[in-house]
């Protein structure tokens, strides 16, 4: 069964460092998403991506964040200068227009 | 305004009991999509069901069933004969036609006690 794959599963980084979270969406899907979930809290929308550009983004998705689909298969989320409050589980998702299928998440810990 | 409300924060049931998880949504769109996701202790989000706004037929899948009531803007999820493996956080979500993002509720944490 096709699935969304995220790497790494866990990333620890120092405050102020840049991190790149990687995702391989399901191959025939057209819509891509990043969500995050701070421990024990709700799942929050960050950004959606369609047709090689951002289609929607939330207030959380400020200038520190960027997304890219560099090679037609990977979908990356970059956080330029991490803050302690960026510590969360980050989920990538893809959709063909119906339900979104989520990856297993990357747990980012900023120390 | 909260688009998806899951009023039940935590529910505990004894194994084999039935349990219903409530979801109320809010949208001005006439076409929209509703979803349920399961988040087990391992943390991943597992897609369970999608329902289109123009299809009000209730759905059953094994021990799972969903009751979509457009008149009350509710999309409730029932687990029949609950099992310990059903213990998880369950999220209801909404996607409107004109937009890509999924709006998630705050989740209901279900604990099934053996």
PDB file of C-alpha atoms in Angstrom:
ATOM      1  CA  UNK A   1       0.000   0.000   0.000  1.00  0.00           C
ATOM      2  CA  UNK A   2       1.428   3.403  -0.940  1.00  0.00           C
ATOM      3  CA  UNK A   3       2.413   5.577   1.981  1.00  0.00           C
ATOM      4  CA  UNK A   4       3.900   8.933   2.845  1.00  0.00           C
ATOM      5  CA  UNK A   5       7.437   8.602   4.145  1.00  0.00           C
ATOM      6  CA  UNK A   6       9.145  11.102   6.408  1.00  0.00           C
ATOM      7  CA  UNK A   7      12.767  11.340   7.440  1.00  0.00           C
ATOM      8  CA  UNK A   8      14.250  11.560   9.960  1.00  0.00           C
ATOM      9  CA  UNK A   9      11.859  10.135  12.530  1.00  0.00           C
ATOM     10  CA  UNK A  10      13.521  12.179  15.264  1.00  0.00           C
ATOM     11  CA  UNK A  11      15.739  15.235  14.985  1.00  0.00           C
ATOM     12  CA  UNK A  12      17.443  17.066  17.814  1.00  0.00           C
ATOM     13  CA  UNK A  13      18.878  20.465  17.020  1.00  0.00           C
ATOM     14  CA  UNK A  14      20.289  23.438  18.844  1.00  0.00           C
ATOM     15  CA  UNK A  15      18.346  26.652  18.996  1.00  0.00           C
ATOM     16  CA  UNK A  16      19.232  28.904  16.083  1.00  0.00           C
ATOM     17  CA  UNK A  17      20.216  26.064  13.775  1.00  0.00           C
ATOM     18  CA  UNK A  18      18.546  25.341  10.468  1.00  0.00           C
ATOM     19  CA  UNK A  19      16.685  22.073   9.990  1.00  0.00           C
ATOM     20  CA  UNK A  20      15.239  20.410   6.940  1.00  0.00           C
ATOM     21  CA  UNK A  21      12.484  17.874   7.330  1.00  0.00           C
ATOM     22  CA  UNK A  22      11.984  15.563   4.403  1.00  0.00           C
ATOM     23  CA  UNK A  23       8.928  13.871   2.994  1.00  0.00           C
ATOM     24  CA  UNK A  24       8.199  11.600   0.071  1.00  0.00           C
ATOM     25  CA  UNK A  25       4.477  11.925  -0.732  1.00  0.00           C
ATOM     26  CA  UNK A  26       2.409   9.286  -2.468  1.00  0.00           C
ATOM     27  CA  UNK A  27       3.449   9.397  -6.101  1.00  0.00           C
ATOM     28  CA  UNK A  28       0.218  10.284  -7.904  1.00  0.00           C
ATOM     29  CA  UNK A  29      -0.939  12.830  -5.343  1.00  0.00           C
ATOM     30  CA  UNK A  30      -1.154  16.496  -6.219  1.00  0.00           C
ATOM     31  CA  UNK A  31      -1.669  18.253  -2.887  1.00  0.00           C
ATOM     32  CA  UNK A  32       0.963  18.355  -0.193  1.00  0.00           C
ATOM     33  CA  UNK A  33       0.797  19.595   3.352  1.00  0.00           C
ATOM     34  CA  UNK A  34       2.801  20.209   6.471  1.00  0.00           C
ATOM     35  CA  UNK A  35       1.139  20.110   9.851  1.00  0.00           C
ATOM     36  CA  UNK A  36       2.604  20.210  13.304  1.00  0.00           C
ATOM     37  CA  UNK A  37       1.488  18.965  16.675  1.00  0.00           C
ATOM     38  CA  UNK A  38       3.017  20.296  19.850  1.00  0.00           C
ATOM     39  CA  UNK A  39       3.044  17.518  22.426  1.00  0.00           C
ATOM     40  CA  UNK A  40      -0.453  16.783  23.681  1.00  0.00           C
ATOM     41  CA  UNK A  41      -2.046  19.523  21.632  1.00  0.00           C
ATOM     42  CA  UNK A  42      -4.081  19.775  18.463  1.00  0.00           C
ATOM     43  CA  UNK A  43      -2.851  19.218  14.948  1.00  0.00           C
ATOM     44  CA  UNK A  44      -2.087  22.632  13.436  1.00  0.00           C
ATOM     45  CA  UNK A  45      -1.973  23.501   9.757  1.00  0.00           C
ATOM     46  CA  UNK A  46       1.228  25.051   8.496  1.00  0.00           C
ATOM     47  CA  UNK A  47       1.108  25.096   4.708  1.00  0.00           C
ATOM     48  CA  UNK A  48      -0.383  23.484   1.638  1.00  0.00           C
ATOM     49  CA  UNK A  49       1.343  23.147  -1.710  1.00  0.00           C
ATOM     50  CA  UNK A  50      -0.184  22.557  -5.109  1.00  0.00           C
ATOM     51  CA  UNK A  51       1.088  22.947  -8.638  1.00  0.00           C
ATOM     52  CA  UNK A  52       4.580  23.767  -7.411  1.00  0.00           C
ATOM     53  CA  UNK A  53       3.561  26.647  -5.242  1.00  0.00           C
ATOM     54  CA  UNK A  54       2.150  27.419  -1.828  1.00  0.00           C
ATOM     55  CA  UNK A  55      -1.653  27.475  -1.999  1.00  0.00           C
ATOM     56  CA  UNK A  56      -2.362  28.319   1.636  1.00  0.00           C
ATOM     57  CA  UNK A  57      -0.369  29.007   4.746  1.00  0.00           C
ATOM     58  CA  UNK A  58      -1.172  29.707   8.359  1.00  0.00           C
ATOM     59  CA  UNK A  59       0.037  32.433  10.679  1.00  0.00           C
ATOM     60  CA  UNK A  60       2.508  29.962  12.124  1.00  0.00           C
ATOM     61  CA  UNK A  61       4.219  29.678   8.747  1.00  0.00           C
ATOM     62  CA  UNK A  62       6.275  32.853   9.003  1.00  0.00           C
ATOM     63  CA  UNK A  63       9.493  33.863   7.277  1.00  0.00           C
ATOM     64  CA  UNK A  64      11.438  31.260   9.234  1.00  0.00           C
ATOM     65  CA  UNK A  65       9.665  28.509   7.329  1.00  0.00           C
ATOM     66  CA  UNK A  66       9.910  27.504   3.699  1.00  0.00           C
ATOM     67  CA  UNK A  67       8.857  24.531   1.608  1.00  0.00           C
ATOM     68  CA  UNK A  68      10.266  23.075  -1.536  1.00  0.00           C
ATOM     69  CA  UNK A  69       9.641  20.270  -3.949  1.00  0.00           C
ATOM     70  CA  UNK A  70      13.127  20.116  -5.356  1.00  0.00           C
ATOM     71  CA  UNK A  71      12.974  17.080  -7.593  1.00  0.00           C
ATOM     72  CA  UNK A  72       9.360  16.096  -8.217  1.00  0.00           C
ATOM     73  CA  UNK A  73       9.300  13.475  -5.505  1.00  0.00           C
ATOM     74  CA  UNK A  74      10.606  14.985  -2.270  1.00  0.00           C
ATOM     75  CA  UNK A  75       8.746  17.680  -0.353  1.00  0.00           C
ATOM     76  CA  UNK A  76      10.784  19.478   2.271  1.00  0.00           C
ATOM     77  CA  UNK A  77      10.091  21.838   5.141  1.00  0.00           C
ATOM     78  CA  UNK A  78      12.951  24.097   6.189  1.00  0.00           C
ATOM     79  CA  UNK A  79      13.072  25.998   9.439  1.00  0.00           C
ATOM     80  CA  UNK A  80      15.765  28.620   9.092  1.00  0.00           C
ATOM     81  CA  UNK A  81      16.602  29.436  12.689  1.00  0.00           C
ATOM     82  CA  UNK A  82      14.909  27.113  15.124  1.00  0.00           C
ATOM     83  CA  UNK A  83      13.382  28.293  18.376  1.00  0.00           C
ATOM     84  CA  UNK A  84      12.535  26.266  21.458  1.00  0.00           C
ATOM     85  CA  UNK A  85       8.845  26.598  20.642  1.00  0.00           C
ATOM     86  CA  UNK A  86       9.380  24.869  17.305  1.00  0.00           C
ATOM     87  CA  UNK A  87       9.711  21.605  19.206  1.00  0.00           C
ATOM     88  CA  UNK A  88       6.826  19.477  17.952  1.00  0.00           C
ATOM     89  CA  UNK A  89       5.863  16.534  15.808  1.00  0.00           C
ATOM     90  CA  UNK A  90       5.796  17.582  12.169  1.00  0.00           C
ATOM     91  CA  UNK A  91       3.529  15.702   9.828  1.00  0.00           C
ATOM     92  CA  UNK A  92       3.697  15.689   6.073  1.00  0.00           C
ATOM     93  CA  UNK A  93       0.561  14.710   4.181  1.00  0.00           C
ATOM     94  CA  UNK A  94      -0.464  14.229   0.592  1.00  0.00           C
ATOM     95  CA  UNK A  95      -3.812  13.992  -1.103  1.00  0.00           C
ATOM     96  CA  UNK A  96      -5.191  13.362  -4.545  1.00  0.00           C
ATOM     97  CA  UNK A  97      -8.067  15.661  -3.650  1.00  0.00           C
ATOM     98  CA  UNK A  98      -9.898  13.499  -1.143  1.00  0.00           C
ATOM     99  CA  UNK A  99      -8.597  12.328   2.196  1.00  0.00           C
ATOM    100  CA  UNK A 100      -5.078  13.247   3.167  1.00  0.00           C
ATOM    101  CA  UNK A 101      -2.653  10.497   4.040  1.00  0.00           C
ATOM    102  CA  UNK A 102      -0.147  11.398   6.682  1.00  0.00           C
ATOM    103  CA  UNK A 103       3.401  10.277   7.202  1.00  0.00           C
ATOM    104  CA  UNK A 104       4.552   8.865  10.500  1.00  0.00           C
ATOM    105  CA  UNK A 105       5.897  12.255  11.550  1.00  0.00           C
ATOM    106  CA  UNK A 106       9.252  13.760  12.472  1.00  0.00           C
ATOM    107  CA  UNK A 107       9.701  14.607  16.119  1.00  0.00           C
ATOM    108  CA  UNK A 108      11.751  17.794  16.261  1.00  0.00           C
ATOM    109  CA  UNK A 109      13.377  18.679  19.558  1.00  0.00           C
ATOM    110  CA  UNK A 110      15.044  22.061  19.847  1.00  0.00           C
ATOM    111  CA  UNK A 111      17.437  22.366  22.771  1.00  0.00           C
TER     112      UNK A 111
ATOM    113  CA  UNK B   1     -14.131  30.552  15.135  1.00  0.00           C
ATOM    114  CA  UNK B   2     -13.528  26.885  15.736  1.00  0.00           C
ATOM    115  CA  UNK B   3     -14.530  24.983  12.627  1.00  0.00           C
ATOM    116  CA  UNK B   4     -14.431  21.545  14.221  1.00  0.00           C
ATOM    117  CA  UNK B   5     -15.419  20.910  17.819  1.00  0.00           C
ATOM    118  CA  UNK B   6     -14.800  17.712  19.690  1.00  0.00           C
ATOM    119  CA  UNK B   7     -16.307  18.417  23.072  1.00  0.00           C
ATOM    120  CA  UNK B   8     -15.168  15.159  24.664  1.00  0.00           C
ATOM    121  CA  UNK B   9     -11.547  15.552  25.704  1.00  0.00           C
ATOM    122  CA  UNK B  10     -11.151  12.113  27.259  1.00  0.00           C
ATOM    123  CA  UNK B  11     -13.324   9.012  27.356  1.00  0.00           C
ATOM    124  CA  UNK B  12     -12.707   5.748  29.180  1.00  0.00           C
ATOM    125  CA  UNK B  13     -14.694   2.617  28.501  1.00  0.00           C
ATOM    126  CA  UNK B  14     -14.393  -0.989  29.514  1.00  0.00           C
ATOM    127  CA  UNK B  15     -13.517  -3.435  26.774  1.00  0.00           C
ATOM    128  CA  UNK B  16     -16.502  -4.634  24.734  1.00  0.00           C
ATOM    129  CA  UNK B  17     -18.534  -1.537  25.489  1.00  0.00           C
ATOM    130  CA  UNK B  18     -19.736   0.644  22.631  1.00  0.00           C
ATOM    131  CA  UNK B  19     -18.489   4.218  22.515  1.00  0.00           C
ATOM    132  CA  UNK B  20     -19.462   7.244  20.456  1.00  0.00           C
ATOM    133  CA  UNK B  21     -17.109  10.103  19.737  1.00  0.00           C
ATOM    134  CA  UNK B  22     -18.816  13.380  18.929  1.00  0.00           C
ATOM    135  CA  UNK B  23     -17.825  15.862  16.242  1.00  0.00           C
ATOM    136  CA  UNK B  24     -19.589  19.100  15.397  1.00  0.00           C
ATOM    137  CA  UNK B  25     -18.417  21.260  12.535  1.00  0.00           C
ATOM    138  CA  UNK B  26     -19.074  24.711  11.208  1.00  0.00           C
ATOM    139  CA  UNK B  27     -18.850  25.854   7.612  1.00  0.00           C
ATOM    140  CA  UNK B  28     -20.627  28.164   5.192  1.00  0.00           C
ATOM    141  CA  UNK B  29     -19.719  26.010   2.225  1.00  0.00           C
ATOM    142  CA  UNK B  30     -22.403  23.782   0.757  1.00  0.00           C
ATOM    143  CA  UNK B  31     -19.777  21.305  -0.409  1.00  0.00           C
ATOM    144  CA  UNK B  32     -17.244  20.050   2.081  1.00  0.00           C
ATOM    145  CA  UNK B  33     -15.559  16.906   3.303  1.00  0.00           C
ATOM    146  CA  UNK B  34     -15.369  15.389   6.743  1.00  0.00           C
ATOM    147  CA  UNK B  35     -12.763  12.992   8.042  1.00  0.00           C
ATOM    148  CA  UNK B  36     -11.805  10.940  11.036  1.00  0.00           C
ATOM    149  CA  UNK B  37      -8.209  10.132  11.899  1.00  0.00           C
ATOM    150  CA  UNK B  38      -6.788   7.870  14.591  1.00  0.00           C
ATOM    151  CA  UNK B  39      -3.568   8.717  16.409  1.00  0.00           C
ATOM    152  CA  UNK B  40      -2.311   5.704  18.370  1.00  0.00           C
ATOM    153  CA  UNK B  41       0.338   6.074  21.090  1.00  0.00           C
ATOM    154  CA  UNK B  42       3.042   5.616  18.454  1.00  0.00           C
ATOM    155  CA  UNK B  43       2.073   9.062  17.115  1.00  0.00           C
ATOM    156  CA  UNK B  44       1.195   8.593  13.468  1.00  0.00           C
ATOM    157  CA  UNK B  45      -2.092   9.824  12.012  1.00  0.00           C
ATOM    158  CA  UNK B  46      -4.155   7.079  10.431  1.00  0.00           C
ATOM    159  CA  UNK B  47      -6.890   7.950   7.956  1.00  0.00           C
ATOM    160  CA  UNK B  48     -10.173   6.226   8.843  1.00  0.00           C
ATOM    161  CA  UNK B  49     -12.909   7.727   6.702  1.00  0.00           C
ATOM    162  CA  UNK B  50     -13.898  10.544   4.405  1.00  0.00           C
ATOM    163  CA  UNK B  51     -17.492  11.704   3.955  1.00  0.00           C
ATOM    164  CA  UNK B  52     -18.737  14.171   1.317  1.00  0.00           C
ATOM    165  CA  UNK B  53     -21.341  16.715   2.349  1.00  0.00           C
ATOM    166  CA  UNK B  54     -23.773  15.599  -0.323  1.00  0.00           C
ATOM    167  CA  UNK B  55     -23.734  12.000   0.829  1.00  0.00           C
ATOM    168  CA  UNK B  56     -25.593  11.609   4.094  1.00  0.00           C
ATOM    169  CA  UNK B  57     -25.645   7.849   4.102  1.00  0.00           C
ATOM    170  CA  UNK B  58     -24.229   6.426   7.252  1.00  0.00           C
ATOM    171  CA  UNK B  59     -21.314   4.099   6.869  1.00  0.00           C
ATOM    172  CA  UNK B  60     -20.242   0.967   8.650  1.00  0.00           C
ATOM    173  CA  UNK B  61     -16.844  -0.639   8.453  1.00  0.00           C
ATOM    174  CA  UNK B  62     -16.460  -3.592  10.730  1.00  0.00           C
ATOM    175  CA  UNK B  63     -16.787  -2.345  14.303  1.00  0.00           C
ATOM    176  CA  UNK B  64     -16.666   1.276  13.167  1.00  0.00           C
ATOM    177  CA  UNK B  65     -19.676   3.298  12.084  1.00  0.00           C
ATOM    178  CA  UNK B  66     -20.216   6.939  11.296  1.00  0.00           C
ATOM    179  CA  UNK B  67     -23.380   8.990  11.630  1.00  0.00           C
ATOM    180  CA  UNK B  68     -23.469  12.102   9.468  1.00  0.00           C
ATOM    181  CA  UNK B  69     -26.298  14.529  10.331  1.00  0.00           C
ATOM    182  CA  UNK B  70     -26.206  17.609   8.154  1.00  0.00           C
ATOM    183  CA  UNK B  71     -29.144  19.167  10.021  1.00  0.00           C
ATOM    184  CA  UNK B  72     -27.118  19.295  13.234  1.00  0.00           C
ATOM    185  CA  UNK B  73     -23.688  19.649  11.573  1.00  0.00           C
ATOM    186  CA  UNK B  74     -22.469  16.540  13.287  1.00  0.00           C
ATOM    187  CA  UNK B  75     -20.335  13.628  12.178  1.00  0.00           C
ATOM    188  CA  UNK B  76     -20.169  11.167  15.059  1.00  0.00           C
ATOM    189  CA  UNK B  77     -18.064   8.052  15.205  1.00  0.00           C
ATOM    190  CA  UNK B  78     -19.112   4.893  17.026  1.00  0.00           C
ATOM    191  CA  UNK B  79     -16.898   1.978  17.919  1.00  0.00           C
ATOM    192  CA  UNK B  80     -18.859  -1.159  18.712  1.00  0.00           C
ATOM    193  CA  UNK B  81     -17.475  -3.765  21.108  1.00  0.00           C
ATOM    194  CA  UNK B  82     -14.384  -1.698  21.848  1.00  0.00           C
ATOM    195  CA  UNK B  83     -10.986  -3.333  22.168  1.00  0.00           C
ATOM    196  CA  UNK B  84      -7.801  -2.274  23.925  1.00  0.00           C
ATOM    197  CA  UNK B  85      -6.204  -1.615  20.528  1.00  0.00           C
ATOM    198  CA  UNK B  86      -8.790   1.098  19.952  1.00  0.00           C
ATOM    199  CA  UNK B  87      -7.094   3.202  22.634  1.00  0.00           C
ATOM    200  CA  UNK B  88      -5.881   6.300  20.814  1.00  0.00           C
ATOM    201  CA  UNK B  89      -6.620   9.938  20.184  1.00  0.00           C
ATOM    202  CA  UNK B  90      -9.248  10.395  17.515  1.00  0.00           C
ATOM    203  CA  UNK B  91      -9.413  13.540  15.426  1.00  0.00           C
ATOM    204  CA  UNK B  92     -12.300  14.796  13.362  1.00  0.00           C
ATOM    205  CA  UNK B  93     -11.384  17.101  10.458  1.00  0.00           C
ATOM    206  CA  UNK B  94     -13.090  19.290   7.876  1.00  0.00           C
ATOM    207  CA  UNK B  95     -11.964  20.346   4.432  1.00  0.00           C
ATOM    208  CA  UNK B  96     -13.982  22.946   2.563  1.00  0.00           C
ATOM    209  CA  UNK B  97     -14.350  22.816  -1.197  1.00  0.00           C
ATOM    210  CA  UNK B  98     -12.604  26.123  -1.806  1.00  0.00           C
ATOM    211  CA  UNK B  99      -9.439  25.505   0.113  1.00  0.00           C
ATOM    212  CA  UNK B 100      -6.883  22.858   0.686  1.00  0.00           C
ATOM    213  CA  UNK B 101      -6.305  22.825   4.362  1.00  0.00           C
ATOM    214  CA  UNK B 102      -7.788  20.351   6.776  1.00  0.00           C
ATOM    215  CA  UNK B 103      -9.215  21.853   9.951  1.00  0.00           C
ATOM    216  CA  UNK B 104      -8.736  19.500  12.849  1.00  0.00           C
ATOM    217  CA  UNK B 105     -10.681  19.263  16.068  1.00  0.00           C
ATOM    218  CA  UNK B 106      -8.816  19.118  19.332  1.00  0.00           C
ATOM    219  CA  UNK B 107      -9.141  15.359  19.501  1.00  0.00           C
ATOM    220  CA  UNK B 108     -10.762  12.889  21.857  1.00  0.00           C
ATOM    221  CA  UNK B 109      -8.511  10.596  23.839  1.00  0.00           C
ATOM    222  CA  UNK B 110     -10.108   7.180  24.117  1.00  0.00           C
ATOM    223  CA  UNK B 111      -8.893   4.665  26.675  1.00  0.00           C
ATOM    224  CA  UNK B 112     -10.263   1.151  26.530  1.00  0.00           C
ATOM    225  CA  UNK B 113      -9.738  -0.645  29.808  1.00  0.00           C
ATOM    226  CA  UNK B 114      -9.301  -4.413  29.652  1.00  0.00           C
TER     227      UNK B 114
END
